[in-house]
mmCIF file of C-alpha atoms in Angstrom:
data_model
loop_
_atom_site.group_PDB
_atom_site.id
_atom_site.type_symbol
_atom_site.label_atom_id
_atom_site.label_comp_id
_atom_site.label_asym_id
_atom_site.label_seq_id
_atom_site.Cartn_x
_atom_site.Cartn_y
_atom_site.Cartn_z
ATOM 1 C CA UNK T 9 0.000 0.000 0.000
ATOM 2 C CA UNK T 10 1.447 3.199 -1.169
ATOM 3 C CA UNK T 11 0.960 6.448 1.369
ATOM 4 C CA UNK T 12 -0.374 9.533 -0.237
ATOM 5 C CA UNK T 13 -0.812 13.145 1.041
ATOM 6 C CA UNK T 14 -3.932 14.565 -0.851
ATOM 7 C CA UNK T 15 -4.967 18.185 -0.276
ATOM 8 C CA UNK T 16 -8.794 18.265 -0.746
ATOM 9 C CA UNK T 17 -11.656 20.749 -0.361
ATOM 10 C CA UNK T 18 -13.484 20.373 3.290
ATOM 11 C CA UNK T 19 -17.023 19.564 2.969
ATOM 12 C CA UNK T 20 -19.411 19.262 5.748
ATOM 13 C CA UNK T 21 -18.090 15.934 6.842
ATOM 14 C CA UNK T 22 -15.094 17.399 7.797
ATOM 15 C CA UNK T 23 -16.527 20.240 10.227
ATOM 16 C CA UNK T 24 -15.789 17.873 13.619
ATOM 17 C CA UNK T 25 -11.679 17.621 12.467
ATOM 18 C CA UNK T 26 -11.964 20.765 11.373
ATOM 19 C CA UNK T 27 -13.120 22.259 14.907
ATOM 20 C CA UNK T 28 -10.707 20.463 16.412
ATOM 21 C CA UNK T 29 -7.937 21.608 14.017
ATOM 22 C CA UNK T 30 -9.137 25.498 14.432
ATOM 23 C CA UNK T 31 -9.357 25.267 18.350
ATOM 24 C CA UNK T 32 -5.515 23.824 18.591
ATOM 25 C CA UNK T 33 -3.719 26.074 15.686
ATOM 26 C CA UNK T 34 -4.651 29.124 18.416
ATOM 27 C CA UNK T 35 -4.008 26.967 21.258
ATOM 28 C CA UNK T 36 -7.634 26.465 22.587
ATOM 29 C CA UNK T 37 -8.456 30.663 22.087
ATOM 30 C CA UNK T 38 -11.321 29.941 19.408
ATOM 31 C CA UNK T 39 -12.618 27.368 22.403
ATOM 32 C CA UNK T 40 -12.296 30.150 24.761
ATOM 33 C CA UNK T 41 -14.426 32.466 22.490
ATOM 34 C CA UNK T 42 -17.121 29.349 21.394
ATOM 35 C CA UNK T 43 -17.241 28.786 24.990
ATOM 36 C CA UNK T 44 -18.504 32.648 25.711
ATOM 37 C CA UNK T 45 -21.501 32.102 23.170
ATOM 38 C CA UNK T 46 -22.346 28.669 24.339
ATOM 39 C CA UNK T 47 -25.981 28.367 25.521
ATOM 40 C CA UNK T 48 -26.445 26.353 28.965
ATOM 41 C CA UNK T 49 -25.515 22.495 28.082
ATOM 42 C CA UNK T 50 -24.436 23.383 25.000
ATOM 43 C CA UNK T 51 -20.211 22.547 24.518
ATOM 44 C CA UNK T 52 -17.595 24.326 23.049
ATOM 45 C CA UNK T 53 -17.469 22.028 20.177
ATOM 46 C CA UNK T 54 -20.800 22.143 19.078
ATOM 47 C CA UNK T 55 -20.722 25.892 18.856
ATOM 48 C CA UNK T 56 -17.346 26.092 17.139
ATOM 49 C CA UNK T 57 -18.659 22.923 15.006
ATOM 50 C CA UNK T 58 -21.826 24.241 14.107
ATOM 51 C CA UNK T 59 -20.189 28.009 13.314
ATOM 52 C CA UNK T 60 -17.927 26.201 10.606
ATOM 53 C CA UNK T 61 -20.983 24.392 9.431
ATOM 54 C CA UNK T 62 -23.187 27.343 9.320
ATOM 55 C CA UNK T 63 -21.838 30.784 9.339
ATOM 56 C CA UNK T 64 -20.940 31.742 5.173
ATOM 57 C CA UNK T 65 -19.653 34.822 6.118
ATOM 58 C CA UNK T 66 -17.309 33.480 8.800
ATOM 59 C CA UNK T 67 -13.406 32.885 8.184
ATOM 60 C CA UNK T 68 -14.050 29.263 9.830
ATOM 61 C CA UNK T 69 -16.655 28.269 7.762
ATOM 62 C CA UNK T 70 -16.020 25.072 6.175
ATOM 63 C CA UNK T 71 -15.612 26.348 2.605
ATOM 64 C CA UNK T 72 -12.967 28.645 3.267
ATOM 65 C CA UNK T 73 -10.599 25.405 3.841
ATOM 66 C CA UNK T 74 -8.302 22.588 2.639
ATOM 67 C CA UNK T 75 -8.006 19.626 4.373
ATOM 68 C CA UNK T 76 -4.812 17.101 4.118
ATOM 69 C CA UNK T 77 -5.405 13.367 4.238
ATOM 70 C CA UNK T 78 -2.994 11.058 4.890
ATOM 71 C CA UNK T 79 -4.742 7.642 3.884
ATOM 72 C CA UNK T 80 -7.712 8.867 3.275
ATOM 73 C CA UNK T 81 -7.823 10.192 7.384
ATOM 74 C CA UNK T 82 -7.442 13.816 7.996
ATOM 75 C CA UNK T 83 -3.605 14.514 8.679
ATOM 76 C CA UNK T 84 -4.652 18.623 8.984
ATOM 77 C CA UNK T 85 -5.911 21.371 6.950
ATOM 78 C CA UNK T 86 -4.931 24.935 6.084
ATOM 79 C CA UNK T 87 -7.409 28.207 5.418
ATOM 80 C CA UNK T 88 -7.732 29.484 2.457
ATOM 81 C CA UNK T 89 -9.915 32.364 3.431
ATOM 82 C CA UNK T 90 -8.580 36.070 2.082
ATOM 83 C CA UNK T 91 -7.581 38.841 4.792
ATOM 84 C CA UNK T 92 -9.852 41.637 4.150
ATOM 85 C CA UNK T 93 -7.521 44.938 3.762
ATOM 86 C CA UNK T 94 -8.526 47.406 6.392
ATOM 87 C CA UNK T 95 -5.832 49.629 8.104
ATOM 88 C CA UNK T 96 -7.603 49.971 11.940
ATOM 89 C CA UNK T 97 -8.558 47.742 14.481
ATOM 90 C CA UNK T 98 -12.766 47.997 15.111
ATOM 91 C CA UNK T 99 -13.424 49.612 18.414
ATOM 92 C CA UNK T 100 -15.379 46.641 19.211
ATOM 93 C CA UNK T 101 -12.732 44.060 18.763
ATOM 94 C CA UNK T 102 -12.720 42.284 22.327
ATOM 95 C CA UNK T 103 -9.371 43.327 24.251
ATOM 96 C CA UNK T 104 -8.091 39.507 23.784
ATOM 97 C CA UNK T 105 -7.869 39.635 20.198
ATOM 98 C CA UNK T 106 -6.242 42.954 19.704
ATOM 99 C CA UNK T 107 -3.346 41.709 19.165
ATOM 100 C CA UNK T 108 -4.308 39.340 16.770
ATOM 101 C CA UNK T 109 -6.272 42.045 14.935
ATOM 102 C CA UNK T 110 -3.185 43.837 14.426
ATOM 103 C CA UNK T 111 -1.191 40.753 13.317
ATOM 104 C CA UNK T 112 -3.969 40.073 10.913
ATOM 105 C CA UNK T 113 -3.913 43.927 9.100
ATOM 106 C CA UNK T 114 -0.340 43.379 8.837
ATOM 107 C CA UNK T 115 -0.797 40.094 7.138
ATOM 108 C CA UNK T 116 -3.171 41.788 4.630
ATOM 109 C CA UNK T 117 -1.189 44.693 3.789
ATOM 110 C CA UNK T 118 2.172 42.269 2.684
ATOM 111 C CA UNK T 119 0.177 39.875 0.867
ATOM 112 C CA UNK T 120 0.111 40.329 -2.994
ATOM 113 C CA UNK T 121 -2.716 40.541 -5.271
#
């Protein structure tokens, strides 16, 4: 049996791996931030699962990535969503993800067209 990397488009079958994938590439801060809008009972998963299921307008959602498989099991997966250009940081961006807000501009403003 040969082993093969494939890079394929996510589809909704992926959205569980890809929660988990999103919450550990920023070390558990989406999971902070699912947790926060989680209704009583509800988990952090199934709000971070169901906002990469459901939200179109979302960076997360499921679209927006690429997922490697490593025979045929997910091995990871990479976004492929665009950094808007904007030059400020919105006054309502939560204190915790300033800094990430600023990271992000920056990212936007080096990448090319």
């Amino acid at each position: 049996m040969r082993s093969t990397l494939e890079f394929l488009t996510a589809t909704e079958s992926d959205c569980s791996d890809l929660t988990i994938l999103c919450d550990s590439a920023t070390r558990c801060l989406t999971g902070h931030l699912w947790g926060e809008n989680a209704a009583l009972g509800q988990s952090t998963f199934d709000v971070g699962r169901s906002i990469i299921l459901t939200e179109v307008e979302n960076y997360i959602y499921f679209k927006n990535w690429r997922i490697a498989e490593f025979n045929r099991r997910v091995a990871g997966a990479y976004s492929t969503y665009r950094l808007p250009k904007v030059n400020v940081v919105d006054n309502d961006c939560p204190d915790i993800l300033r800094p990430l807000a600023v990271l992000k501009i920056l990212a936007a403003q080096t990448a090319g067209e």
